[in-house]
CSV table of C-alpha atoms in Angstrom, one decimal:
chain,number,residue,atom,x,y,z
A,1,UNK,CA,11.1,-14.6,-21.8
A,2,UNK,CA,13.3,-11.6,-22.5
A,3,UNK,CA,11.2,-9.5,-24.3
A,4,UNK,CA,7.5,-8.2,-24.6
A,5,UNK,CA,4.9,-11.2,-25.1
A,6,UNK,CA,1.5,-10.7,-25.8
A,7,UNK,CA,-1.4,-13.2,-26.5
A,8,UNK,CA,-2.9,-14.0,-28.1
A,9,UNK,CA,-1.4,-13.3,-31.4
A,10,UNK,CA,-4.4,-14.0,-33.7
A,11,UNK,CA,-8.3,-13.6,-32.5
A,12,UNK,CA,-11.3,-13.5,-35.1
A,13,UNK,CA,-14.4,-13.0,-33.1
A,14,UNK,CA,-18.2,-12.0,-34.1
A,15,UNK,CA,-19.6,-8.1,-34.2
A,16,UNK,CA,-20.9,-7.6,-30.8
A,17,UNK,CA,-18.4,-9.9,-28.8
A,18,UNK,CA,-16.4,-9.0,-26.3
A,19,UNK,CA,-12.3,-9.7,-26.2
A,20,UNK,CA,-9.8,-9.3,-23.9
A,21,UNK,CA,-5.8,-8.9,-25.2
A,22,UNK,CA,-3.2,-10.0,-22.5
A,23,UNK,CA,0.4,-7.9,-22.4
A,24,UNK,CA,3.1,-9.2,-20.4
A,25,UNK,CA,5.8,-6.4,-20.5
A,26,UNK,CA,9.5,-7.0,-19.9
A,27,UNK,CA,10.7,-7.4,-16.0
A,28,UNK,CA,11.8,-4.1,-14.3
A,29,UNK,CA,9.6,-2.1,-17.1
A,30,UNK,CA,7.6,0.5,-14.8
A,31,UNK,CA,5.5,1.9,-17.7
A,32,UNK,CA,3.3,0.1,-20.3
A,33,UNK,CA,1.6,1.3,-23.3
A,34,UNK,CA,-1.2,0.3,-25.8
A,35,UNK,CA,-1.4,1.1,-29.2
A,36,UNK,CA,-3.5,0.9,-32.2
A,37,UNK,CA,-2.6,0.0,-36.2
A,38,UNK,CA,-5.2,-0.5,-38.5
A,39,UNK,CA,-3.7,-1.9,-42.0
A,40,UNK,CA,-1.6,0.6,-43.7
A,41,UNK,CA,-2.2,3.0,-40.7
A,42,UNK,CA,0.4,4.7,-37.7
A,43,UNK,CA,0.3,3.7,-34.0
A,44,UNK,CA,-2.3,5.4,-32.5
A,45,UNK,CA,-2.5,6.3,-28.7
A,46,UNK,CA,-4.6,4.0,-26.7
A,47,UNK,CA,-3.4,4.2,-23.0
A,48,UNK,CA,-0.7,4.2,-20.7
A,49,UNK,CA,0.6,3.3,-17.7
A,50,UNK,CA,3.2,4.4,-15.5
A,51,UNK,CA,4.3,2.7,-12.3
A,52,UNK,CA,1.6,3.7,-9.3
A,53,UNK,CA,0.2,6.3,-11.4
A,54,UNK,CA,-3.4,6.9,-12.6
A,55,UNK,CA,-2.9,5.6,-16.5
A,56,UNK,CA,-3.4,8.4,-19.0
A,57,UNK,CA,-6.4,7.0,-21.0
A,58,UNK,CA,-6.8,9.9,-23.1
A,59,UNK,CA,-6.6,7.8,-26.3
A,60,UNK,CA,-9.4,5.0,-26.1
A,61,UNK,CA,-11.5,5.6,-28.5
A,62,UNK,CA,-14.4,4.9,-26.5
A,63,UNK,CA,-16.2,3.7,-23.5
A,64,UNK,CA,-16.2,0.2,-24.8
A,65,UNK,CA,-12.6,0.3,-24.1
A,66,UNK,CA,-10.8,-0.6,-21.0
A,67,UNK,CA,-7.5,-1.8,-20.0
A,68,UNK,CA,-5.6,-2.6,-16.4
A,69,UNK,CA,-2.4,-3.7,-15.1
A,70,UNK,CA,-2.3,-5.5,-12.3
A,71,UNK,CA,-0.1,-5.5,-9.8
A,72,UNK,CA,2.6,-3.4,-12.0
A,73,UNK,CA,3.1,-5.4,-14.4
A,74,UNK,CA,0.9,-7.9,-16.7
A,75,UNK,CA,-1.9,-5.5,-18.9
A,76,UNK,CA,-5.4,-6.4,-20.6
A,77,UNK,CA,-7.3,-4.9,-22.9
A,78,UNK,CA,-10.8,-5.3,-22.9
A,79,UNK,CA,-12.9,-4.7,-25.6
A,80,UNK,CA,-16.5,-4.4,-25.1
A,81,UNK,CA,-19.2,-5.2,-28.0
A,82,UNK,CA,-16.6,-5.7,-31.1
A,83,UNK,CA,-17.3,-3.6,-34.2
A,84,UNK,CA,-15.4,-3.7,-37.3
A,85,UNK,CA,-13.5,-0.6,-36.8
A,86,UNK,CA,-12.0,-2.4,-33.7
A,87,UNK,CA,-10.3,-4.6,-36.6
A,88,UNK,CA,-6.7,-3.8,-36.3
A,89,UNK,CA,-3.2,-4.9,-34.6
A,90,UNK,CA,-3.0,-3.9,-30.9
A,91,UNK,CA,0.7,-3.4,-29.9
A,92,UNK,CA,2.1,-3.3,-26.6
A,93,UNK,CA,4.9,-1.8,-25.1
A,94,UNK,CA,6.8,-1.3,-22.2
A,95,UNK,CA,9.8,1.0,-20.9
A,96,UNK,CA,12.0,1.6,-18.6
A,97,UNK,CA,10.6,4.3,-17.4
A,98,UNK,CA,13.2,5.9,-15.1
A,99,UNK,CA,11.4,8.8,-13.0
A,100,UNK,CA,8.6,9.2,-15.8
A,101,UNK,CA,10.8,10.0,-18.7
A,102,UNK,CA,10.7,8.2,-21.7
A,103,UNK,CA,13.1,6.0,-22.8
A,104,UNK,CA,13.2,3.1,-25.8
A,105,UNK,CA,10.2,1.4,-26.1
A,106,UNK,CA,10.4,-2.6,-26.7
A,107,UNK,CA,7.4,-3.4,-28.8
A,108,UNK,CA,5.3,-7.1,-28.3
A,109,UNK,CA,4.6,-8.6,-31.4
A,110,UNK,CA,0.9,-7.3,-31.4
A,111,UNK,CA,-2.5,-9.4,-31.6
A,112,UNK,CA,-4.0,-9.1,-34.7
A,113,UNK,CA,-7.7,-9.0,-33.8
A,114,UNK,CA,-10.8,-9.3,-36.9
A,115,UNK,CA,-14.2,-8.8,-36.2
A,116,UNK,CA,-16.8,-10.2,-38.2
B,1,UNK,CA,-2.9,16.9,-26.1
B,2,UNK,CA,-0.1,16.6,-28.0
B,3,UNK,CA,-0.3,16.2,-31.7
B,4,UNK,CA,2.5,14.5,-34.0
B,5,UNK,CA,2.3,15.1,-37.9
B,6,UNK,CA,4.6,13.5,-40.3
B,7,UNK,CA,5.7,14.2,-43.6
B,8,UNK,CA,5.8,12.5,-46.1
B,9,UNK,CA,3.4,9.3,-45.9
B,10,UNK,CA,5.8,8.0,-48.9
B,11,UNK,CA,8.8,8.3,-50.1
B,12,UNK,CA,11.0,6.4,-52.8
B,13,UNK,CA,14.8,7.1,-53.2
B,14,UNK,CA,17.8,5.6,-55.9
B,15,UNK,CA,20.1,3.6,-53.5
B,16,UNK,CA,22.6,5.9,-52.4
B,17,UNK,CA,20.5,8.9,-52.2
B,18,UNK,CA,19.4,10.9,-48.9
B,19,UNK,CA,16.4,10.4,-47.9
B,20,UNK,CA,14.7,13.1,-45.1
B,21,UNK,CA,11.8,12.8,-43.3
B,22,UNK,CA,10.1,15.9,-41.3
B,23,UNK,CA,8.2,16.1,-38.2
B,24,UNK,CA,6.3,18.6,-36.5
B,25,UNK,CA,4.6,18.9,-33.0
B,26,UNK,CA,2.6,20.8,-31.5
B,27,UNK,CA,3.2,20.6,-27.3
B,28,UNK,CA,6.2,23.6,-27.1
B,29,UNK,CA,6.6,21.7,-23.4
B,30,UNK,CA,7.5,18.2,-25.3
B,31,UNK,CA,11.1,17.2,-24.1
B,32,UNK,CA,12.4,13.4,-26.1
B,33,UNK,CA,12.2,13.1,-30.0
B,34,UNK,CA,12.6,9.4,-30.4
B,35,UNK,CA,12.7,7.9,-34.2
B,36,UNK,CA,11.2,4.1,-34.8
B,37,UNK,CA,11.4,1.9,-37.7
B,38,UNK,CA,9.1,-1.0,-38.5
B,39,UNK,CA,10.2,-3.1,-41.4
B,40,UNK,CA,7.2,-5.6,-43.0
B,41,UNK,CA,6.0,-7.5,-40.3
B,42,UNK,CA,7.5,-6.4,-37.2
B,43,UNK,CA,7.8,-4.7,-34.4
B,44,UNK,CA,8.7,-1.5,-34.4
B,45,UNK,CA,12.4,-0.9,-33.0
B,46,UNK,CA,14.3,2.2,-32.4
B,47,UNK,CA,16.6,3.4,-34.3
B,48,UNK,CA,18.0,7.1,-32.3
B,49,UNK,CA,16.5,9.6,-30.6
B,50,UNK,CA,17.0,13.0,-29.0
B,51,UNK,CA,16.4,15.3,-26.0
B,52,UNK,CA,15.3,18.7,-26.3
B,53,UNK,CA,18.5,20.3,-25.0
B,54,UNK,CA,20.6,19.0,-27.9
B,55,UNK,CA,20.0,20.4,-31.2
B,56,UNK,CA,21.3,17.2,-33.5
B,57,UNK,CA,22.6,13.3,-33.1
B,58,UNK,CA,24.2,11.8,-35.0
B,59,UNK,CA,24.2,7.6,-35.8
B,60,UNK,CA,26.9,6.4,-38.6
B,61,UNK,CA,24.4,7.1,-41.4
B,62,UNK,CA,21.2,8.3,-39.4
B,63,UNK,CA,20.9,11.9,-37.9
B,64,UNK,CA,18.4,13.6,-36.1
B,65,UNK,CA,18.0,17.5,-36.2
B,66,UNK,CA,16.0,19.4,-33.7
B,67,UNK,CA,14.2,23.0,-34.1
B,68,UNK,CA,12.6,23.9,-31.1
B,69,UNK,CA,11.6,27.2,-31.7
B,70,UNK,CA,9.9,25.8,-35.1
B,71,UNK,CA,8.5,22.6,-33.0
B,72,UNK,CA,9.8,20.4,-35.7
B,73,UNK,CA,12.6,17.6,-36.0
B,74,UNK,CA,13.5,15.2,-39.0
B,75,UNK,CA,15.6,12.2,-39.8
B,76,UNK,CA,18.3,12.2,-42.3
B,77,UNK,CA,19.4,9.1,-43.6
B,78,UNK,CA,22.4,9.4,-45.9
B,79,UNK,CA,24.0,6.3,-48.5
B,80,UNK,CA,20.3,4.5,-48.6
B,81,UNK,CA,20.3,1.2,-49.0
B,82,UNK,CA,17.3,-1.6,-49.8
B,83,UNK,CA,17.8,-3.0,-46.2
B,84,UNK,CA,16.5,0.7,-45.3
B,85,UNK,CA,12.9,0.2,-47.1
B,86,UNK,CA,10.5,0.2,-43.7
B,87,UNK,CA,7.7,2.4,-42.0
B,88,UNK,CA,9.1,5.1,-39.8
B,89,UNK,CA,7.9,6.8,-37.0
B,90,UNK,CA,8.7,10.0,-35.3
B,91,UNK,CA,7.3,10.4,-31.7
B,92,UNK,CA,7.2,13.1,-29.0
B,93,UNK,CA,7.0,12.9,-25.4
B,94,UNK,CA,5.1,16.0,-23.7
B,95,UNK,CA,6.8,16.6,-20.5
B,96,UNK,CA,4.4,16.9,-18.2
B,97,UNK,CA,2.8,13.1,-19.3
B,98,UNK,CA,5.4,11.1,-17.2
B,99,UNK,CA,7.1,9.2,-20.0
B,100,UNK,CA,3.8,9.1,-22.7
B,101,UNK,CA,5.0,8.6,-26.4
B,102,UNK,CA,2.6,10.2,-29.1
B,103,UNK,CA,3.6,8.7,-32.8
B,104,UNK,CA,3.1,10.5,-36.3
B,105,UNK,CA,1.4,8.5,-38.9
B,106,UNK,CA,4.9,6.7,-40.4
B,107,UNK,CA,6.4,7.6,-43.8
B,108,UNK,CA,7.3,4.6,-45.8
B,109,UNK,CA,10.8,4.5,-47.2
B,110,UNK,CA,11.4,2.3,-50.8
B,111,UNK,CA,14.8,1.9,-51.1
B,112,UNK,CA,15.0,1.4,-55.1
B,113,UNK,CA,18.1,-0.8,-56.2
């Protein structure tokens, strides 16, 4: 497809689960980017990558967080031992990232993920 | 890190008023203002966006203003309309994170017919 798909789009899982949310980012996009929006909230920082680069994780909110991109281009989040607070819409993105500046973002449509 | 605040978290406006929402950061090195809108239940999308070396942009009835000495920018949009009622975001790009985007909170618009 042309733009940003993620899956899946809708997961309910028990506290204490682990999930894993799958990005697949537009064709050509060097850098990626997860966010974060909890109901009512703004997009909070998860992680980012950019081409060959070591990904800025400086947003995960803990160590039961994770996420890869392999081979430049697909992305999962991992989400160790679910709580709660990990309810919330997970929103990827990818860019164009021309020499590491930022450019437009094209948004998937998020997985909406509710924990038990 | 950089940090992104936004003001206000709500706003409501007569059609046909201005409407002007502010952003400040805090990252003096931060280099691309971009501005995104998310209307109920999508995406959020782009709507303009500016560089540090220009000071304001101007879109038909958007407009972004940059202060870089006061590390803040806002959007200015003139002649609202309903179709205008969304969430927007304001967003900074420090330049020495290759590209990262750091978002405010959102201010959501009402458009009042």
């Amino acid at each position: 497809g042309a733009g940003v798909s993620q899956s899946p789009s809708n997961k309910v899982t028990e506290k204490g689960k682990d999930v894993e949310l799958r990005c697949d980012p537009i064709s050509g996009h060097t850098a990626l980017y997860w966010y974060r929006q909890s109901l009512g909230q703004g997009l909070e920082f998860l992680i980012y990558f950019q081409g060959n680069s070591a990904p800025d994780k400086s947003g995960l909110p803990s160590d039961r967080f994770s996420a890869e991109r392999t081979g430049g281009s697909v992305s999962t989040l991992t989400i160790q031992r679910t709580q709660q607070e990990d309810s919330a819409v997970y929103l990827c993105a990818s860019s164009f990232g021309l020499a590491g500046l930022a450019g437009e973002l094209f948004f998937g449509e998020g997985s909406r993920l509710t924990v038990l | 890190g950089e940090n992104v605040e936004q003001h206000p978290s709500t706003l409501s406006v007569q059609e046909g008023d201005s409407a002007v929402i502010k952003c400040t950061y805090s990252d003096s090195a931060s280099n691309y203002f971009p501005w995104y809108k998310q209307e109920l239940g999508k995406r959020p999308q782009l709507i303009i966006d500016i560089r540090s070396n220009v000071g304001e942009k101007k879109d038909q009835r958007i407009a972004v203003t940059l202060n870089k000495t006061a590390k803040h920018f806002s959007l200015h949009i003139t002649e609202t309309q309903p179709e205008d009622s969304a969430v927007y975001f304001c967003a900074a790009s420090p330049q020495g994170s290759q590209g990262n985007l750091i978002f405010g909170k959102g201010t959501k618009l009402s458009v009042k017919p």
